Amino acid sequence: MQISARHLDKITIFDISGDIDLATSPELRKPLLRELRELRTPRVVLNLKAVRYIDSSGVASLVEGLKAARDVGARFILFGLNTTVREVLQLSKLVRIFEICESEEQAVAT
Amino acid sequence: MNRRNLLLKMELRSDPETLCAVRGAVAQLTERLGFSEPECRAVVLGVDEALTNIIRHAYAGHPDRPIEVHFRRIQASLCGKNGEALEIVLEDRGKNVDRAKLCGRALEDVKPGGLGLHFIRESMDALEFRRRVGRNQLRLVKFLPKPDPPAGS
């Protein structure tokens, strides 16, 4: 898994690619929680377009990010969900709790 | 054990870094068996989650413990449904799994963790856990797609 961050005014966009599983989910969780809990960025956006695979460890990291965002009053937005990611989120029945946008433009504008 | 129907046998270490390679192999196997793309993804997810559970719970994160996975083509009969199926048996030598924890958790709870077993159940047609002579065995079954009838029939 690869993760990089871009900053746009008070928004941080994480571009994530590859597989999010038991081996790699800590690499996702750490920067997400730092961005929200320590840096207090008011809007954190995750670009998941290039994510090939996600399992329950990855979903758990997203849920942790969402909970951290709620704790500090920030927004936590996902966009670019491909079939694989969408299927797993739907299977988890947690898809409804996330703010999901179709595009980056929508995620930063709304 | 019936070796004739053995499609693939894997001997792994309980290292999360191996999961990616296992997923690749399972994806190819399920595709070769004729599963649809969503079914292939489901089986890959089911096996990945089963291995994740073994690594996390049976072996408490130790990365050097043995895991064996056997993939077989079998005739299955489950809940009134009969047919050819893919059987996957995962075996570890870790601690006895608490069966109460095999129930998973309520999905209404918005919290990280506890989803793995739910994913396995949703991905497969059957799931069965056994403890035998110091080993945990998890058996997963997924019915193969029925072949298309011959043209004109």
PDB file of C-alpha atoms in Angstrom:
ATOM      1  CA  MET A   1       0.000   0.000   0.000  1.00  0.00           C
ATOM      2  CA  GLN A   2       1.172   3.530  -0.780  1.00  0.00           C
ATOM      3  CA  ILE A   3      -0.170   6.645   0.888  1.00  0.00           C
ATOM      4  CA  SER A   4       0.645  10.278   0.212  1.00  0.00           C
ATOM      5  CA  ALA A   5      -0.908  13.535   1.375  1.00  0.00           C
ATOM      6  CA  ARG A   6      -1.823  16.757  -0.396  1.00  0.00           C
ATOM      7  CA  HIS A   7      -2.894  19.914   1.386  1.00  0.00           C
ATOM      8  CA  LEU A   8      -5.485  22.296   0.045  1.00  0.00           C
ATOM      9  CA  ASP A   9      -6.282  25.205   2.324  1.00  0.00           C
ATOM     10  CA  LYS A  10      -7.750  23.503   5.423  1.00  0.00           C
ATOM     11  CA  ILE A  11      -8.270  20.195   3.679  1.00  0.00           C
ATOM     12  CA  THR A  12      -5.905  17.239   3.585  1.00  0.00           C
ATOM     13  CA  ILE A  13      -6.342  14.693   0.809  1.00  0.00           C
ATOM     14  CA  PHE A  14      -4.767  11.278   1.208  1.00  0.00           C
ATOM     15  CA  ASP A  15      -4.112   9.414  -2.036  1.00  0.00           C
ATOM     16  CA  ILE A  16      -4.063   5.705  -1.264  1.00  0.00           C
ATOM     17  CA  SER A  17      -3.146   2.871  -3.594  1.00  0.00           C
ATOM     18  CA  GLY A  18      -2.638  -0.876  -3.418  1.00  0.00           C
ATOM     19  CA  ASP A  19      -4.016  -3.323  -0.853  1.00  0.00           C
ATOM     20  CA  ILE A  20      -5.251  -2.392   2.622  1.00  0.00           C
ATOM     21  CA  ASP A  21      -5.046  -5.508   4.764  1.00  0.00           C
ATOM     22  CA  LEU A  22      -3.680  -6.761   8.078  1.00  0.00           C
ATOM     23  CA  ALA A  23      -0.109  -6.055   6.948  1.00  0.00           C
ATOM     24  CA  THR A  24      -0.684  -2.539   5.674  1.00  0.00           C
ATOM     25  CA  SER A  25      -3.609  -1.068   7.627  1.00  0.00           C
ATOM     26  CA  PRO A  26      -1.324   0.341  10.394  1.00  0.00           C
ATOM     27  CA  GLU A  27       0.344   2.450   7.667  1.00  0.00           C
ATOM     28  CA  LEU A  28      -3.055   3.957   6.931  1.00  0.00           C
ATOM     29  CA  ARG A  29      -4.283   4.322  10.501  1.00  0.00           C
ATOM     30  CA  LYS A  30      -1.243   6.209  11.807  1.00  0.00           C
ATOM     31  CA  PRO A  31      -1.253   9.221   9.430  1.00  0.00           C
ATOM     32  CA  LEU A  32      -5.053   9.430   9.527  1.00  0.00           C
ATOM     33  CA  LEU A  33      -5.196   9.635  13.304  1.00  0.00           C
ATOM     34  CA  ARG A  34      -2.277  12.095  13.411  1.00  0.00           C
ATOM     35  CA  GLU A  35      -4.010  14.364  10.901  1.00  0.00           C
ATOM     36  CA  LEU A  36      -7.214  14.368  12.912  1.00  0.00           C
ATOM     37  CA  ARG A  37      -6.117  14.160  16.540  1.00  0.00           C
ATOM     38  CA  GLU A  38      -2.831  16.079  16.505  1.00  0.00           C
ATOM     39  CA  LEU A  39      -3.041  18.455  13.556  1.00  0.00           C
ATOM     40  CA  ARG A  40      -6.804  18.971  13.953  1.00  0.00           C
ATOM     41  CA  THR A  41      -7.349  19.295  10.226  1.00  0.00           C
ATOM     42  CA  PRO A  42     -11.043  20.159   9.811  1.00  0.00           C
ATOM     43  CA  ARG A  43     -11.577  18.095   6.665  1.00  0.00           C
ATOM     44  CA  VAL A  44      -9.793  14.872   5.782  1.00  0.00           C
ATOM     45  CA  VAL A  45     -10.492  13.337   2.382  1.00  0.00           C
ATOM     46  CA  LEU A  46      -9.459   9.859   1.266  1.00  0.00           C
ATOM     47  CA  ASN A  47      -8.934   9.140  -2.419  1.00  0.00           C
ATOM     48  CA  LEU A  48      -9.553   5.387  -2.760  1.00  0.00           C
ATOM     49  CA  LYS A  49      -9.522   5.214  -6.586  1.00  0.00           C
ATOM     50  CA  ALA A  50      -6.334   3.161  -6.726  1.00  0.00           C
ATOM     51  CA  VAL A  51      -7.135   0.805  -3.854  1.00  0.00           C
ATOM     52  CA  ARG A  52      -7.122  -2.736  -5.275  1.00  0.00           C
ATOM     53  CA  TYR A  53      -8.291  -4.558  -2.163  1.00  0.00           C
ATOM     54  CA  ILE A  54      -9.559  -3.832   1.325  1.00  0.00           C
ATOM     55  CA  ASP A  55     -10.387  -6.286   4.117  1.00  0.00           C
ATOM     56  CA  SER A  56     -11.845  -5.981   7.618  1.00  0.00           C
ATOM     57  CA  SER A  57      -8.552  -4.548   8.944  1.00  0.00           C
ATOM     58  CA  GLY A  58      -8.788  -1.777   6.364  1.00  0.00           C
ATOM     59  CA  VAL A  59     -12.452  -1.111   7.127  1.00  0.00           C
ATOM     60  CA  ALA A  60     -11.566  -0.963  10.840  1.00  0.00           C
ATOM     61  CA  SER A  61      -8.955   1.718  10.055  1.00  0.00           C
ATOM     62  CA  LEU A  62     -11.549   3.745   8.172  1.00  0.00           C
ATOM     63  CA  VAL A  63     -13.966   3.422  11.101  1.00  0.00           C
ATOM     64  CA  GLU A  64     -11.235   4.571  13.487  1.00  0.00           C
ATOM     65  CA  GLY A  65     -10.615   7.575  11.262  1.00  0.00           C
ATOM     66  CA  LEU A  66     -14.301   8.388  11.191  1.00  0.00           C
ATOM     67  CA  LYS A  67     -14.606   8.126  14.964  1.00  0.00           C
ATOM     68  CA  ALA A  68     -11.537  10.325  15.469  1.00  0.00           C
ATOM     69  CA  ALA A  69     -13.071  12.889  13.088  1.00  0.00           C
ATOM     70  CA  ARG A  70     -16.343  12.853  15.001  1.00  0.00           C
ATOM     71  CA  ASP A  71     -14.454  13.315  18.295  1.00  0.00           C
ATOM     72  CA  VAL A  72     -12.779  16.500  17.076  1.00  0.00           C
ATOM     73  CA  GLY A  73     -15.676  17.802  14.970  1.00  0.00           C
ATOM     74  CA  ALA A  74     -13.908  17.245  11.646  1.00  0.00           C
ATOM     75  CA  ARG A  75     -15.277  15.878   8.401  1.00  0.00           C
ATOM     76  CA  PHE A  76     -14.046  12.578   7.032  1.00  0.00           C
ATOM     77  CA  ILE A  77     -14.886  12.002   3.381  1.00  0.00           C
ATOM     78  CA  LEU A  78     -14.206   9.081   1.035  1.00  0.00           C
ATOM     79  CA  PHE A  79     -14.244   9.274  -2.753  1.00  0.00           C
ATOM     80  CA  GLY A  80     -13.288   7.138  -5.751  1.00  0.00           C
ATOM     81  CA  LEU A  81     -14.695   3.870  -4.413  1.00  0.00           C
ATOM     82  CA  ASN A  82     -14.245   1.121  -6.998  1.00  0.00           C
ATOM     83  CA  THR A  83     -16.351  -2.055  -7.134  1.00  0.00           C
ATOM     84  CA  THR A  84     -14.101  -4.004  -4.766  1.00  0.00           C
ATOM     85  CA  VAL A  85     -14.036  -1.343  -2.054  1.00  0.00           C
ATOM     86  CA  ARG A  86     -17.746  -0.588  -2.396  1.00  0.00           C
ATOM     87  CA  GLU A  87     -18.660  -4.280  -2.133  1.00  0.00           C
ATOM     88  CA  VAL A  88     -16.675  -4.719   1.077  1.00  0.00           C
ATOM     89  CA  LEU A  89     -18.103  -1.566   2.659  1.00  0.00           C
ATOM     90  CA  GLN A  90     -21.613  -2.704   1.719  1.00  0.00           C
ATOM     91  CA  LEU A  91     -20.911  -6.146   3.165  1.00  0.00           C
ATOM     92  CA  SER A  92     -19.854  -4.496   6.423  1.00  0.00           C
ATOM     93  CA  LYS A  93     -23.196  -2.630   6.499  1.00  0.00           C
ATOM     94  CA  LEU A  94     -21.118   0.406   7.449  1.00  0.00           C
ATOM     95  CA  VAL A  95     -21.331   2.099   4.068  1.00  0.00           C
ATOM     96  CA  ARG A  96     -24.152   4.346   5.322  1.00  0.00           C
ATOM     97  CA  ILE A  97     -22.067   5.825   8.146  1.00  0.00           C
ATOM     98  CA  PHE A  98     -19.413   7.258   5.824  1.00  0.00           C
ATOM     99  CA  GLU A  99     -19.674  10.467   3.858  1.00  0.00           C
ATOM    100  CA  ILE A 100     -18.968   9.268   0.305  1.00  0.00           C
ATOM    101  CA  CYS A 101     -18.497  11.485  -2.734  1.00  0.00           C
ATOM    102  CA  GLU A 102     -18.180  10.575  -6.399  1.00  0.00           C
ATOM    103  CA  SER A 103     -15.242  12.870  -7.168  1.00  0.00           C
ATOM    104  CA  GLU A 104     -12.489  14.897  -5.575  1.00  0.00           C
ATOM    105  CA  GLU A 105     -14.160  18.109  -6.739  1.00  0.00           C
ATOM    106  CA  GLN A 106     -17.314  17.137  -4.856  1.00  0.00           C
ATOM    107  CA  ALA A 107     -15.367  16.043  -1.763  1.00  0.00           C
ATOM    108  CA  VAL A 108     -13.564  19.365  -1.405  1.00  0.00           C
ATOM    109  CA  ALA A 109     -16.486  21.551  -2.446  1.00  0.00           C
ATOM    110  CA  THR A 110     -19.404  20.205  -0.411  1.00  0.00           C
TER     111      THR A 110
ATOM    112  CA  MET B   1      -7.293 -37.191   3.304  1.00  0.00           C
ATOM    113  CA  ASN B   2      -8.442 -37.554  -0.259  1.00  0.00           C
ATOM    114  CA  ARG B   3      -5.570 -36.388  -2.442  1.00  0.00           C
ATOM    115  CA  ARG B   4      -7.346 -36.998  -5.729  1.00  0.00           C
ATOM    116  CA  ASN B   5      -9.500 -33.930  -5.420  1.00  0.00           C
ATOM    117  CA  LEU B   6      -6.747 -31.713  -4.110  1.00  0.00           C
ATOM    118  CA  LEU B   7      -6.456 -28.562  -6.199  1.00  0.00           C
ATOM    119  CA  LEU B   8      -3.893 -26.663  -4.174  1.00  0.00           C
ATOM    120  CA  LYS B   9      -2.041 -26.997  -0.894  1.00  0.00           C
ATOM    121  CA  MET B  10      -0.326 -24.065   0.815  1.00  0.00           C
ATOM    122  CA  GLU B  11       2.103 -24.175   3.718  1.00  0.00           C
ATOM    123  CA  LEU B  12       2.452 -20.690   5.134  1.00  0.00           C
ATOM    124  CA  ARG B  13       3.926 -18.801   8.034  1.00  0.00           C
ATOM    125  CA  SER B  14       1.609 -16.620  10.089  1.00  0.00           C
ATOM    126  CA  ASP B  15       3.125 -13.493   8.587  1.00  0.00           C
ATOM    127  CA  PRO B  16       0.664 -10.813   7.393  1.00  0.00           C
ATOM    128  CA  GLU B  17       3.047 -10.112   4.505  1.00  0.00           C
ATOM    129  CA  THR B  18       2.068 -13.467   2.963  1.00  0.00           C
ATOM    130  CA  LEU B  19      -1.593 -12.480   2.622  1.00  0.00           C
ATOM    131  CA  CYS B  20      -1.079 -10.636  -0.649  1.00  0.00           C
ATOM    132  CA  ALA B  21       0.484 -13.698  -2.316  1.00  0.00           C
ATOM    133  CA  VAL B  22      -2.299 -15.953  -1.026  1.00  0.00           C
ATOM    134  CA  ARG B  23      -4.956 -13.621  -2.418  1.00  0.00           C
ATOM    135  CA  GLY B  24      -3.266 -13.734  -5.832  1.00  0.00           C
ATOM    136  CA  ALA B  25      -3.222 -17.528  -5.848  1.00  0.00           C
ATOM    137  CA  VAL B  26      -6.845 -17.841  -4.670  1.00  0.00           C
ATOM    138  CA  ALA B  27      -7.985 -15.322  -7.286  1.00  0.00           C
ATOM    139  CA  GLN B  28      -6.373 -17.403 -10.047  1.00  0.00           C
ATOM    140  CA  LEU B  29      -7.733 -20.683  -8.700  1.00  0.00           C
ATOM    141  CA  THR B  30     -11.315 -19.434  -8.379  1.00  0.00           C
ATOM    142  CA  GLU B  31     -11.183 -17.882 -11.832  1.00  0.00           C
ATOM    143  CA  ARG B  32      -9.981 -21.205 -13.276  1.00  0.00           C
ATOM    144  CA  LEU B  33     -12.841 -23.006 -11.514  1.00  0.00           C
ATOM    145  CA  GLY B  34     -15.361 -20.817 -13.336  1.00  0.00           C
ATOM    146  CA  PHE B  35     -16.579 -18.596 -10.510  1.00  0.00           C
ATOM    147  CA  SER B  36     -17.971 -15.214 -11.552  1.00  0.00           C
ATOM    148  CA  GLU B  37     -15.909 -12.115 -10.753  1.00  0.00           C
ATOM    149  CA  PRO B  38     -17.987 -11.222  -7.639  1.00  0.00           C
ATOM    150  CA  GLU B  39     -17.742 -14.840  -6.438  1.00  0.00           C
ATOM    151  CA  CYS B  40     -13.964 -14.855  -6.977  1.00  0.00           C
ATOM    152  CA  ARG B  41     -13.704 -11.660  -4.912  1.00  0.00           C
ATOM    153  CA  ALA B  42     -15.914 -13.215  -2.218  1.00  0.00           C
ATOM    154  CA  VAL B  43     -13.758 -16.359  -1.900  1.00  0.00           C
ATOM    155  CA  VAL B  44     -10.569 -14.277  -1.850  1.00  0.00           C
ATOM    156  CA  LEU B  45     -12.048 -12.153   0.935  1.00  0.00           C
ATOM    157  CA  GLY B  46     -13.229 -15.215   2.889  1.00  0.00           C
ATOM    158  CA  VAL B  47      -9.784 -16.865   2.794  1.00  0.00           C
ATOM    159  CA  ASP B  48      -7.993 -13.599   3.595  1.00  0.00           C
ATOM    160  CA  GLU B  49     -10.231 -12.990   6.610  1.00  0.00           C
ATOM    161  CA  ALA B  50      -9.822 -16.567   7.839  1.00  0.00           C
ATOM    162  CA  LEU B  51      -6.025 -16.229   7.680  1.00  0.00           C
ATOM    163  CA  THR B  52      -6.203 -12.828   9.360  1.00  0.00           C
ATOM    164  CA  ASN B  53      -8.186 -14.382  12.229  1.00  0.00           C
ATOM    165  CA  ILE B  54      -5.628 -17.180  12.632  1.00  0.00           C
ATOM    166  CA  ILE B  55      -2.731 -14.706  12.678  1.00  0.00           C
ATOM    167  CA  ARG B  56      -4.429 -12.328  15.107  1.00  0.00           C
ATOM    168  CA  HIS B  57      -6.269 -14.686  17.447  1.00  0.00           C
ATOM    169  CA  ALA B  58      -4.847 -18.232  17.255  1.00  0.00           C
ATOM    170  CA  TYR B  59      -1.223 -17.033  17.034  1.00  0.00           C
ATOM    171  CA  ALA B  60      -1.614 -13.624  18.757  1.00  0.00           C
ATOM    172  CA  GLY B  61       0.360 -11.888  16.009  1.00  0.00           C
ATOM    173  CA  HIS B  62       3.430 -14.143  16.056  1.00  0.00           C
ATOM    174  CA  PRO B  63       4.629 -14.150  12.444  1.00  0.00           C
ATOM    175  CA  ASP B  64       6.490 -17.480  12.302  1.00  0.00           C
ATOM    176  CA  ARG B  65       3.864 -20.117  13.131  1.00  0.00           C
ATOM    177  CA  PRO B  66       2.630 -22.728  10.648  1.00  0.00           C
ATOM    178  CA  ILE B  67      -0.628 -22.563   8.716  1.00  0.00           C
ATOM    179  CA  GLU B  68      -1.773 -25.106   6.139  1.00  0.00           C
ATOM    180  CA  VAL B  69      -4.491 -24.481   3.611  1.00  0.00           C
ATOM    181  CA  HIS B  70      -5.986 -27.207   1.412  1.00  0.00           C
ATOM    182  CA  PHE B  71      -8.234 -26.468  -1.530  1.00  0.00           C
ATOM    183  CA  ARG B  72     -10.298 -29.381  -2.853  1.00  0.00           C
ATOM    184  CA  ARG B  73     -13.052 -29.939  -5.365  1.00  0.00           C
ATOM    185  CA  ILE B  74     -15.773 -31.928  -3.619  1.00  0.00           C
ATOM    186  CA  GLN B  75     -19.373 -33.068  -3.906  1.00  0.00           C
ATOM    187  CA  ALA B  76     -21.221 -31.126  -1.224  1.00  0.00           C
ATOM    188  CA  SER B  77     -24.664 -31.422   0.267  1.00  0.00           C
ATOM    189  CA  LEU B  78     -25.742 -28.509   2.425  1.00  0.00           C
ATOM    190  CA  CYS B  79     -29.202 -27.450   3.538  1.00  0.00           C
ATOM    191  CA  GLY B  80     -30.879 -29.308   0.709  1.00  0.00           C
ATOM    192  CA  LYS B  81     -28.472 -28.032  -1.906  1.00  0.00           C
ATOM    193  CA  ASN B  82     -26.242 -30.544  -3.694  1.00  0.00           C
ATOM    194  CA  GLY B  83     -23.455 -30.049  -6.150  1.00  0.00           C
ATOM    195  CA  GLU B  84     -19.797 -29.579  -6.825  1.00  0.00           C
ATOM    196  CA  ALA B  85     -18.081 -27.199  -4.492  1.00  0.00           C
ATOM    197  CA  LEU B  86     -14.755 -25.728  -3.555  1.00  0.00           C
ATOM    198  CA  GLU B  87     -13.739 -26.831  -0.065  1.00  0.00           C
ATOM    199  CA  ILE B  88     -11.051 -24.845   1.746  1.00  0.00           C
ATOM    200  CA  VAL B  89      -9.619 -26.173   4.999  1.00  0.00           C
ATOM    201  CA  LEU B  90      -7.352 -23.892   7.030  1.00  0.00           C
ATOM    202  CA  GLU B  91      -5.391 -25.520   9.829  1.00  0.00           C
ATOM    203  CA  ASP B  92      -3.268 -23.958  12.558  1.00  0.00           C
ATOM    204  CA  ARG B  93      -1.586 -25.124  15.755  1.00  0.00           C
ATOM    205  CA  GLY B  94      -2.531 -22.061  17.782  1.00  0.00           C
ATOM    206  CA  LYS B  95      -4.544 -21.740  20.926  1.00  0.00           C
ATOM    207  CA  ASN B  96      -8.069 -23.042  21.093  1.00  0.00           C
ATOM    208  CA  VAL B  97     -10.453 -20.489  19.668  1.00  0.00           C
ATOM    209  CA  ASP B  98     -13.217 -19.292  21.975  1.00  0.00           C
ATOM    210  CA  ARG B  99     -16.349 -20.489  20.187  1.00  0.00           C
ATOM    211  CA  ALA B 100     -18.412 -17.710  21.731  1.00  0.00           C
ATOM    212  CA  LYS B 101     -16.269 -15.254  19.775  1.00  0.00           C
ATOM    213  CA  LEU B 102     -17.114 -17.067  16.546  1.00  0.00           C
ATOM    214  CA  CYS B 103     -20.545 -15.439  16.636  1.00  0.00           C
ATOM    215  CA  GLY B 104     -19.116 -12.114  15.472  1.00  0.00           C
ATOM    216  CA  ARG B 105     -20.793  -8.914  16.618  1.00  0.00           C
ATOM    217  CA  ALA B 106     -23.848  -6.826  15.909  1.00  0.00           C
ATOM    218  CA  LEU B 107     -23.221  -4.778  12.784  1.00  0.00           C
ATOM    219  CA  GLU B 108     -25.255  -1.925  14.188  1.00  0.00           C
ATOM    220  CA  ASP B 109     -22.306  -1.159  16.466  1.00  0.00           C
ATOM    221  CA  VAL B 110     -20.152   1.444  14.764  1.00  0.00           C
ATOM    222  CA  LYS B 111     -16.768   0.335  15.962  1.00  0.00           C
ATOM    223  CA  PRO B 112     -13.572  -0.988  14.426  1.00  0.00           C
ATOM    224  CA  GLY B 113     -12.941  -4.727  14.560  1.00  0.00           C
ATOM    225  CA  GLY B 114     -15.087  -7.850  14.685  1.00  0.00           C
ATOM    226  CA  LEU B 115     -16.026  -7.780  11.019  1.00  0.00           C
ATOM    227  CA  GLY B 116     -13.818 -10.616   9.814  1.00  0.00           C
ATOM    228  CA  LEU B 117     -16.099 -13.471  10.758  1.00  0.00           C
ATOM    229  CA  HIS B 118     -19.105 -11.665   9.303  1.00  0.00           C
ATOM    230  CA  PHE B 119     -17.197 -11.289   6.013  1.00  0.00           C
ATOM    231  CA  ILE B 120     -16.350 -15.014   5.986  1.00  0.00           C
ATOM    232  CA  ARG B 121     -19.973 -16.005   6.606  1.00  0.00           C
ATOM    233  CA  GLU B 122     -21.247 -13.683   3.894  1.00  0.00           C
ATOM    234  CA  SER B 123     -18.611 -14.827   1.391  1.00  0.00           C
ATOM    235  CA  MET B 124     -18.998 -18.583   1.719  1.00  0.00           C
ATOM    236  CA  ASP B 125     -21.886 -21.101   1.627  1.00  0.00           C
ATOM    237  CA  ALA B 126     -20.759 -22.926   4.759  1.00  0.00           C
ATOM    238  CA  LEU B 127     -18.330 -22.482   7.623  1.00  0.00           C
ATOM    239  CA  GLU B 128     -17.404 -25.110  10.180  1.00  0.00           C
ATOM    240  CA  PHE B 129     -14.893 -24.983  13.013  1.00  0.00           C
ATOM    241  CA  ARG B 130     -13.266 -28.007  14.644  1.00  0.00           C
ATOM    242  CA  ARG B 131     -10.553 -28.560  17.243  1.00  0.00           C
ATOM    243  CA  ARG B 132      -8.546 -31.748  16.635  1.00  0.00           C
ATOM    244  CA  VAL B 133      -5.438 -32.965  18.452  1.00  0.00           C
ATOM    245  CA  GLY B 134      -4.082 -29.547  19.220  1.00  0.00           C
ATOM    246  CA  ARG B 135      -5.056 -28.034  15.902  1.00  0.00           C
ATOM    247  CA  ASN B 136      -7.783 -25.643  14.839  1.00  0.00           C
ATOM    248  CA  GLN B 137      -9.497 -26.489  11.578  1.00  0.00           C
ATOM    249  CA  LEU B 138     -11.724 -24.068   9.745  1.00  0.00           C
ATOM    250  CA  ARG B 139     -13.610 -25.553   6.802  1.00  0.00           C
ATOM    251  CA  LEU B 140     -15.140 -23.250   4.223  1.00  0.00           C
ATOM    252  CA  VAL B 141     -17.352 -24.374   1.353  1.00  0.00           C
ATOM    253  CA  LYS B 142     -18.473 -22.499  -1.744  1.00  0.00           C
ATOM    254  CA  PHE B 143     -20.646 -24.148  -4.387  1.00  0.00           C
ATOM    255  CA  LEU B 144     -19.209 -24.043  -7.884  1.00  0.00           C
ATOM    256  CA  PRO B 145     -21.330 -22.365 -10.554  1.00  0.00           C
ATOM    257  CA  LYS B 146     -23.542 -24.826 -12.435  1.00  0.00           C
ATOM    258  CA  PRO B 147     -22.226 -25.448 -15.959  1.00  0.00           C
ATOM    259  CA  ASP B 148     -24.285 -23.957 -18.769  1.00  0.00           C
ATOM    260  CA  PRO B 149     -26.635 -26.528 -20.388  1.00  0.00           C
ATOM    261  CA  PRO B 150     -25.550 -27.659 -23.839  1.00  0.00           C
ATOM    262  CA  ALA B 151     -26.818 -25.432 -26.659  1.00  0.00           C
ATOM    263  CA  GLY B 152     -30.190 -26.565 -28.029  1.00  0.00           C
ATOM    264  CA  SER B 153     -31.212 -28.530 -24.932  1.00  0.00           C
TER     265      SER B 153
END
